[in-house]
Amino acid sequence: AAELPRVLPDKFTLEFPIFYGHGNQWIRVTFRDPEGEVVKPRGMGWYKWAHLQLDERNTGIQDIDQDGPVSLTRAEFTESPATIQMMADGDHVKIFVDQRRVANVPQVELGRSDHVYFVIADAADDKPIFVGPIRIAGGGADLYDALEAEGRVTTRGILFDVNSATIRFESGPTLKEIGQMLQDHPDLRLSIEGHTDGDGDAAHNQTLSEQRAAAVRNHLGLSFGIDPSRLEAVGHGESVPVAPNDTEEGKQQNRRVELVRL
């Protein structure tokens, strides 16, 4: 189980790479404690509630209740690592494998908690399963309230291609939330501040952070019709870390976009 700092909000994204050494391996991902709650129809270990199912024959959202949602697609995980993304917005859930949508369930009760549980079945002991690193980004309904109270909000739900200012598609829920907030509060002005980790050349990181902040500003303008005069883009490079850069966890915390009220 992966412990989270708080209960997952209605909107969140979950991302992790996986690699199976054998086609008979599988992973179940759930946000409810699976202890004692596994049933085994047709020899498989499924839960009594909807969950993320990952195997080469059935990948997507599974619910053993015949009246419940089932959205499954064949996917390949044994030839090379695959990146899994789950995008949840209330009861609407989408699953992607390497940016290919494999499931779209408009109504499903996944549940929410402050843990993510991974149950792994290995039918080939000599073939390991690889999982991780795990990224979870929550979109809170209190974004505007946090800006009002603190003057700034840190988001790690806006992701970019490696060493690039190209915004990744799974950033959509976070950007939508920011765009909606700006539409709902026409007097709100923001400084969008980009930050990088400490890897690489400091001058390059400075430029990259400026480009990423500008990319977010441009996206909000083009996709949500936000007047450019309401948005500033600032890059700080690696100069304002919030965690040590000597661990992968620390680097991930430092790679962020902050919203500052003007």
Coordinates of C-alpha atoms in Angstrom, one line a residue, residues 1-8 12-16 27-34 47 112-120 131-137 249 252:
A1 CA 0.0 0.0 0.0
A2 CA 1.1 3.6 -0.7
E3 CA 0.2 6.0 2.0
L4 CA -1.0 9.5 0.9
P5 CA -0.9 12.7 2.8
R6 CA -4.7 13.1 2.7
V7 CA -7.8 11.4 1.4
L8 CA -7.9 11.6 -2.4
F12 CA -7.1 13.1 -9.2
T13 CA -4.6 11.4 -11.6
L14 CA -2.6 8.3 -10.9
E15 CA 0.4 7.4 -13.0
F16 CA 3.0 4.6 -12.9
I27 CA -2.0 -6.2 -10.8
R28 CA -5.2 -4.9 -9.1
V29 CA -5.2 -1.3 -7.9
T30 CA -7.9 -0.2 -5.4
F31 CA -8.4 2.7 -3.0
R32 CA -10.1 0.5 -0.3
D33 CA -8.3 -1.9 2.0
P34 CA -8.5 -5.2 0.2
Y47 CA -12.6 -7.4 -5.4
R112 CA -11.5 7.4 -2.0
S113 CA -9.1 7.0 0.9
D114 CA -5.6 8.1 2.0
H115 CA -4.0 4.9 0.6
V116 CA -3.6 3.2 -2.7
Y117 CA -3.4 -0.6 -2.6
F118 CA -1.5 -2.6 -5.2
V119 CA -2.2 -6.4 -5.2
I120 CA 0.2 -8.3 -7.4
V131 CA 6.1 -1.1 -10.8
G132 CA 6.9 2.6 -10.2
P133 CA 7.6 5.3 -9.5
I134 CA 4.0 6.1 -8.6
R135 CA 2.7 9.7 -9.1
I136 CA -0.6 10.9 -7.7
A137 CA -1.8 14.5 -8.3
E249 CA 11.3 11.9 -4.1
Q252 CA 9.8 15.2 -7.8

